[in-house]
Coordinates of C-alpha atoms in Angstrom, one line a residue:
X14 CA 75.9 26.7 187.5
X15 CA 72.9 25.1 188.5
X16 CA 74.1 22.6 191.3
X17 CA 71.1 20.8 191.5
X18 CA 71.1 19.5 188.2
X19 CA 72.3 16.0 188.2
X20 CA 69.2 16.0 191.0
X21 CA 66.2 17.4 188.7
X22 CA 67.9 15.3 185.7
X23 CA 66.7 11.9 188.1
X24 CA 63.7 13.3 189.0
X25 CA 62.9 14.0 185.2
X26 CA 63.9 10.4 184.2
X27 CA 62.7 8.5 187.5
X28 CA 59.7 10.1 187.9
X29 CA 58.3 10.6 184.4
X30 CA 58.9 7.2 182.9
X31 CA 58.2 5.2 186.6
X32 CA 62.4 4.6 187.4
X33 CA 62.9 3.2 190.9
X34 CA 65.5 5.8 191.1
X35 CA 62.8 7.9 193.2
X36 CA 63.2 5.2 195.9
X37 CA 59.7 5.4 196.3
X38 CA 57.0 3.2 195.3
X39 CA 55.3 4.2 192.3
X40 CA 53.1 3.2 189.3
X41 CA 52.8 4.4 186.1
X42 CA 49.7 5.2 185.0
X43 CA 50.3 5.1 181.3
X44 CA 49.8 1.8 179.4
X45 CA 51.9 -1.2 180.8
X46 CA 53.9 -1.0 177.5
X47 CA 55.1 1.9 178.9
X48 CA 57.0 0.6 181.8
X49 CA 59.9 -0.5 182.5
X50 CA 62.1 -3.9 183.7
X51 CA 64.4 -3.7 186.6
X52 CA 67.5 -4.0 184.4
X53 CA 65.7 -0.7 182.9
X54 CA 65.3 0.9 185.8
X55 CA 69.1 -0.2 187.1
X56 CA 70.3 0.9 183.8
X57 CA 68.6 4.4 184.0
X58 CA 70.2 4.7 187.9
X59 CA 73.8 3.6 187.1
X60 CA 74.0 6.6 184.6
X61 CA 72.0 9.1 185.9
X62 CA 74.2 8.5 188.8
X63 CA 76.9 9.0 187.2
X64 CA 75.4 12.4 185.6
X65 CA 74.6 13.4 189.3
X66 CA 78.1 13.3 190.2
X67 CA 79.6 15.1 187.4
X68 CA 77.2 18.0 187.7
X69 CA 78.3 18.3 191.5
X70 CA 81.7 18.7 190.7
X71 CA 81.1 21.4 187.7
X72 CA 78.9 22.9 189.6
X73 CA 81.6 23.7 192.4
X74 CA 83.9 24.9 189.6
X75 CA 83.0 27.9 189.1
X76 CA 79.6 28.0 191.5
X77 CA 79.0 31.9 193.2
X78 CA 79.1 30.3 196.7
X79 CA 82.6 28.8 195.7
X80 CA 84.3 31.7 193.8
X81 CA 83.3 34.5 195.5
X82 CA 85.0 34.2 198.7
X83 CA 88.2 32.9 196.6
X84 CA 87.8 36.3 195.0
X85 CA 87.9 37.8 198.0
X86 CA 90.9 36.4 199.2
X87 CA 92.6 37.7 195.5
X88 CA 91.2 40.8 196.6
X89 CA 92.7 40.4 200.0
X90 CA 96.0 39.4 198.7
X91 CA 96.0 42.6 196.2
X92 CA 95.5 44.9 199.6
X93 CA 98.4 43.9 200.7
X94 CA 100.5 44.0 197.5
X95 CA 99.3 47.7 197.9
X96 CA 100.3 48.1 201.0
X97 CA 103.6 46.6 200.8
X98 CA 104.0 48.8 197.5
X99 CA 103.5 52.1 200.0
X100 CA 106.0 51.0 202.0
X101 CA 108.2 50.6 199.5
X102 CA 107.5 54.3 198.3
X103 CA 107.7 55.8 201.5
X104 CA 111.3 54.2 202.1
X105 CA 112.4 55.9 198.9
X106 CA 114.1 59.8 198.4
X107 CA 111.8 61.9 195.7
X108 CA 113.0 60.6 192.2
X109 CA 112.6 58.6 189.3
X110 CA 112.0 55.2 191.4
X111 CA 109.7 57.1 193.6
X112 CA 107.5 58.4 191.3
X113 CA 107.6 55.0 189.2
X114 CA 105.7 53.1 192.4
X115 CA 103.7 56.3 193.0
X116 CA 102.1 55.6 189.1
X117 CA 101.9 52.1 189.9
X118 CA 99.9 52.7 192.7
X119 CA 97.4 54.5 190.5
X120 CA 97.0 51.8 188.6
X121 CA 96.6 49.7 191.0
X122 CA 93.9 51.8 192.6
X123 CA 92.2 51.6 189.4
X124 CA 92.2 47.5 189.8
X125 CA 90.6 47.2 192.8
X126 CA 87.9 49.2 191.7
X127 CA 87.4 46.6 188.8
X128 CA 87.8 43.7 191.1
X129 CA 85.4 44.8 193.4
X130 CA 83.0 45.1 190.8
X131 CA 84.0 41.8 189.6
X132 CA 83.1 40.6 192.9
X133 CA 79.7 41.6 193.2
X134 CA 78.6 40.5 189.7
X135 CA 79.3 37.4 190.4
X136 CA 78.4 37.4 193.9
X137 CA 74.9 37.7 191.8
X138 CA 75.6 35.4 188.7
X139 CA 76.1 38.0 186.5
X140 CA 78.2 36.2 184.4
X141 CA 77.6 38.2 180.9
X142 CA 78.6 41.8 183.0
X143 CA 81.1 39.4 184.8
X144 CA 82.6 38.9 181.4
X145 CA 82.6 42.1 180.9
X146 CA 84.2 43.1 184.1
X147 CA 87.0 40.3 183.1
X148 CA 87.4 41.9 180.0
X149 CA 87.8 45.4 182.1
X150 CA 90.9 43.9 184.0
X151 CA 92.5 42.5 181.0
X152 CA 92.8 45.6 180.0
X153 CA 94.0 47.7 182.7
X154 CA 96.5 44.8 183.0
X155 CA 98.2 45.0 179.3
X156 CA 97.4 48.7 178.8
X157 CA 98.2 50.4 182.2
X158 CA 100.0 47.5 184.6
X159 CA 102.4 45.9 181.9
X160 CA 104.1 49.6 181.6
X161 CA 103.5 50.7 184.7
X162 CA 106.2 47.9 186.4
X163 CA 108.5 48.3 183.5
X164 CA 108.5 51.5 184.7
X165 CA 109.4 50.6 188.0
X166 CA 112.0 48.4 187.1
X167 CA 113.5 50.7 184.6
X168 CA 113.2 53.7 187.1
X169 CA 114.6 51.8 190.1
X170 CA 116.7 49.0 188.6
X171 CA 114.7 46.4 190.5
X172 CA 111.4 44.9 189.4
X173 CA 108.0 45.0 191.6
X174 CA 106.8 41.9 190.3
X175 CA 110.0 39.3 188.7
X176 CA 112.8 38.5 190.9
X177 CA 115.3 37.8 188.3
X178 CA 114.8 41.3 186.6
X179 CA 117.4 43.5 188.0
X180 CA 119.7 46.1 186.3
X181 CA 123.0 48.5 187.4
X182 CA 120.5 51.0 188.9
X183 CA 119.9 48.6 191.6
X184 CA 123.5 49.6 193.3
X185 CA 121.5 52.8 194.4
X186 CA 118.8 50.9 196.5
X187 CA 119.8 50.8 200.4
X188 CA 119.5 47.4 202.0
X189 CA 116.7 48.6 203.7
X190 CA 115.1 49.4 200.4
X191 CA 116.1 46.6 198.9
X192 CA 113.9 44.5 201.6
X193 CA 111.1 46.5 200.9
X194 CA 111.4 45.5 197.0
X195 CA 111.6 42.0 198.5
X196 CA 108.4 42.1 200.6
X197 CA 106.6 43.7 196.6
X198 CA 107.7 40.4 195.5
X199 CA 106.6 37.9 198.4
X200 CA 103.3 39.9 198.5
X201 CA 102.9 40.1 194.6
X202 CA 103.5 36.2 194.5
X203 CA 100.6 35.8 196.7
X204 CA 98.2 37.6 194.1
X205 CA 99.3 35.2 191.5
X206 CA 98.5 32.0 193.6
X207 CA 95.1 33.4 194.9
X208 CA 93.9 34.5 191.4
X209 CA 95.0 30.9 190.2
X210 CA 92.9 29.6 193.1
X211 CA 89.8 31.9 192.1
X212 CA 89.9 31.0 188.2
X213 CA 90.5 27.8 187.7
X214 CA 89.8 27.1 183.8
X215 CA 92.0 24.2 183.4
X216 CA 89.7 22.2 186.3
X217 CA 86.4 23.8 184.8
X218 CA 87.2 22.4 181.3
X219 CA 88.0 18.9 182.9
X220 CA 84.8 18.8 185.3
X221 CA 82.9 20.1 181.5
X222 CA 84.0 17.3 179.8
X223 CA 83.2 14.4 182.7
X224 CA 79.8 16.2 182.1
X225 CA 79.2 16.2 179.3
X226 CA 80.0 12.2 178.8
X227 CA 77.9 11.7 181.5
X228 CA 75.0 13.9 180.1
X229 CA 75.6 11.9 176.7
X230 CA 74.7 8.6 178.8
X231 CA 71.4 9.8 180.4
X232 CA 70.3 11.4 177.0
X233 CA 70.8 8.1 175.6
X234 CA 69.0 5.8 177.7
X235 CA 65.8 8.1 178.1
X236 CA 65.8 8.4 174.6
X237 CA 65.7 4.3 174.0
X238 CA 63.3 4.0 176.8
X239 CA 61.2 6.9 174.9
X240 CA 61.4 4.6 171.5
X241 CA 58.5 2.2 173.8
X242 CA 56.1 5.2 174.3
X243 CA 53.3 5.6 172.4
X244 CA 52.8 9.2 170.4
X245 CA 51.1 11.5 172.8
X246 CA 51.9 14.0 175.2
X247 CA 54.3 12.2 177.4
X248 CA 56.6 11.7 174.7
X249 CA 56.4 15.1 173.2
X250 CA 57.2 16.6 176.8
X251 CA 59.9 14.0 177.0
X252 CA 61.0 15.1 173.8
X253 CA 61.3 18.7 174.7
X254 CA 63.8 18.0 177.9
X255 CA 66.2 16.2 175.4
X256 CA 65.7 19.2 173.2
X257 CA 66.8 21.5 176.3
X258 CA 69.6 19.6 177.4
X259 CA 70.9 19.4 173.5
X260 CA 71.1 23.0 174.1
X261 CA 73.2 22.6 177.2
X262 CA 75.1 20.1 175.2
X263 CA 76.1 22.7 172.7
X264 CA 76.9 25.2 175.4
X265 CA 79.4 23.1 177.3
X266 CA 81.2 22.2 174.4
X267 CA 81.7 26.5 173.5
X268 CA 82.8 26.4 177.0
X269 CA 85.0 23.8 177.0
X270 CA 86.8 25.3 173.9
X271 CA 87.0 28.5 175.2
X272 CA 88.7 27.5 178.8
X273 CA 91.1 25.7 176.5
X274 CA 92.0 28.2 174.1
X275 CA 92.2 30.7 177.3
X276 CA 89.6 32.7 176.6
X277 CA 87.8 33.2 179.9
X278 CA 85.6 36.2 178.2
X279 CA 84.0 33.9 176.1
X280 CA 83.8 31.4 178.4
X281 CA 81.9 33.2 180.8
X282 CA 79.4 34.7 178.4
X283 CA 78.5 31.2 177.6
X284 CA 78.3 30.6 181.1
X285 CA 75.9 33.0 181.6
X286 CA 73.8 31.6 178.4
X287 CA 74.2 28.3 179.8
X288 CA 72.7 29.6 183.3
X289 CA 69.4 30.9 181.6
X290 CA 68.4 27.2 180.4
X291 CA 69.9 24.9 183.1
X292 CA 68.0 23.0 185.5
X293 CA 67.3 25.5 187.8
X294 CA 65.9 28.0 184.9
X295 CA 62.6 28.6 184.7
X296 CA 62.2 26.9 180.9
X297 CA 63.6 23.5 182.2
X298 CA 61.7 23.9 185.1
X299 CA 58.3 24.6 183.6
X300 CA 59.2 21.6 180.5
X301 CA 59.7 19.7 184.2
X302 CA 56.9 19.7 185.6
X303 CA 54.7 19.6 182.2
X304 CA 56.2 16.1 181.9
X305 CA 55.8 14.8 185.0
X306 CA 52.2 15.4 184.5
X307 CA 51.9 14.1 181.0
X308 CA 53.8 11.2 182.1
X309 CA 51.6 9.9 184.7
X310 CA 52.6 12.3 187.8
X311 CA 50.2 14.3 189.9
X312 CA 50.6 17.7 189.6

């Protein structure tokens, strides 16, 4: 997600147009026209601040260091669904219900192999193969899990992952049975509020947006401050990081449309776009450090 954004973004304004937001004594070594009053320079800080702070809190969103171990912890959660789901199988007579957990089990098999791989993709940033792993789940999840626990509770007249969803059949379950369809349901509950925990789009979309009125606010004031440079190659470079973060711009808002329309595919293969240009990319980096040398610095 590039965490060290808001970071480079001060560097970029504060260092290649002289802003005390460097907190270092410098001077520009461009034409005096060139720089700037201390209400400039306090301007330039109050937003770039403000930039700084909403690119910390996206970046923690949906940052590897962040997710991964709360992917883990889904995965973890899963395990024991699975293992809960055995001991519910193994406290059942051959049959119908039997069977039905035994072909949920397969499925469920087939999950954690996804997950896994879900988890090491993004362990790297992968998120276009991440997408695809998402996509993957999805569906397993409508074309193999959805029937799969209807089958159970068909099969067994108790459901493996609703409470509420209980039929005649259920008479035949044993108390003892009947506590091992209870610890499914605990475990299975657990699942839901770690993959909640591990994807969460609604606080993504939220932290997007801060950004992107934040990013609006920087791009504004380094664009008036880059209406008092001369032509040359200080404000061409200048020119080219508002041309990169314009792409950024665009990306976000895909993002942000996706996470609210619920499509995390899409949202992720932007995300993965959106990785290749952001501050810590090589392009913004390189159109970095061209600047600060055009604009006075030493490389």
């Amino acid at each position: 997600m590039g965490s060290t954004h808001g970071r480079s973004y001060r560097i970029v304004v504060g260092a290649m147009i002289c802003s005390a937001i460097l907190i270092v004594a410098a001077s520009c070594s461009s034409s005096s026209g060139d720089r700037l009053s201390a209400q400039q320079r306090a301007a330039i800080g109050e937003v770039a601040a403000a930039f700084d702070a909403a690119e910390a809190t996206t970046a923690s969103a949906f940052d590897a260091v962040v997710v991964v171990p709360k992917l883990e912890r889904w995965q973890e959660t899963e395990d024991r669904h699975q293992t809960a789901l055995r001991a519910l199988r193994d406290g059942l007579p051959a049959g119908e219900c039997r069977t039905a957990i035994e072909r949920l089990l397969v499925v469920e098999d087939g999950q954690n192999v996804i997950r896994r791989r879900l988890i090491e993709d993004y362990r790297q940033e992968k998120f276009g193969i991440v997408a695809k792993d998402a996509t993957d789940y999805g569906a397993s999840v409508i074309n193999g899990a959805y029937q799969a626990e209807d089958a159970v509770a068909e099969a067994c007249g108790r459901s493996s992952v609703t409470a509420d969803k209980v039929s005649a059949r259920a008479a035949a379950l044993t108390p003892a049975q009947n506590m091992l369809f209870d610890a499914v349901l605990a475990a299975y509950a657990e699942t839901r509020v770690a993959f909640d925990a591990a994807f969460s789009v609604s606080r993504f979309v939220t932290d997007l947006e801060a950004l992107q009125a934040a990013d609006a606010s920087v791009r504004a004031v380094l664009q008036a401050q880059m209406e008092t440079l001369g032509e040359g190659d200080c404000r061409s470079s200048l020119s080219e990081i508002l041309d990169i973060e314009k792409q950024q711009e665009d990306l976000r808002v895909v993002m942000i449309a996706a996470g609210k329309a619920g499509d995390t595919v899409k949202m992720l293969t932007t995300l993965d776009q959106y990785t290749a240009i952001n501050s810590t990319s090589a392009p913004f980096v390189e159109l970095r450090r061209t600047a600060f040398v055009n604009c006075g610095g030493k490389a």
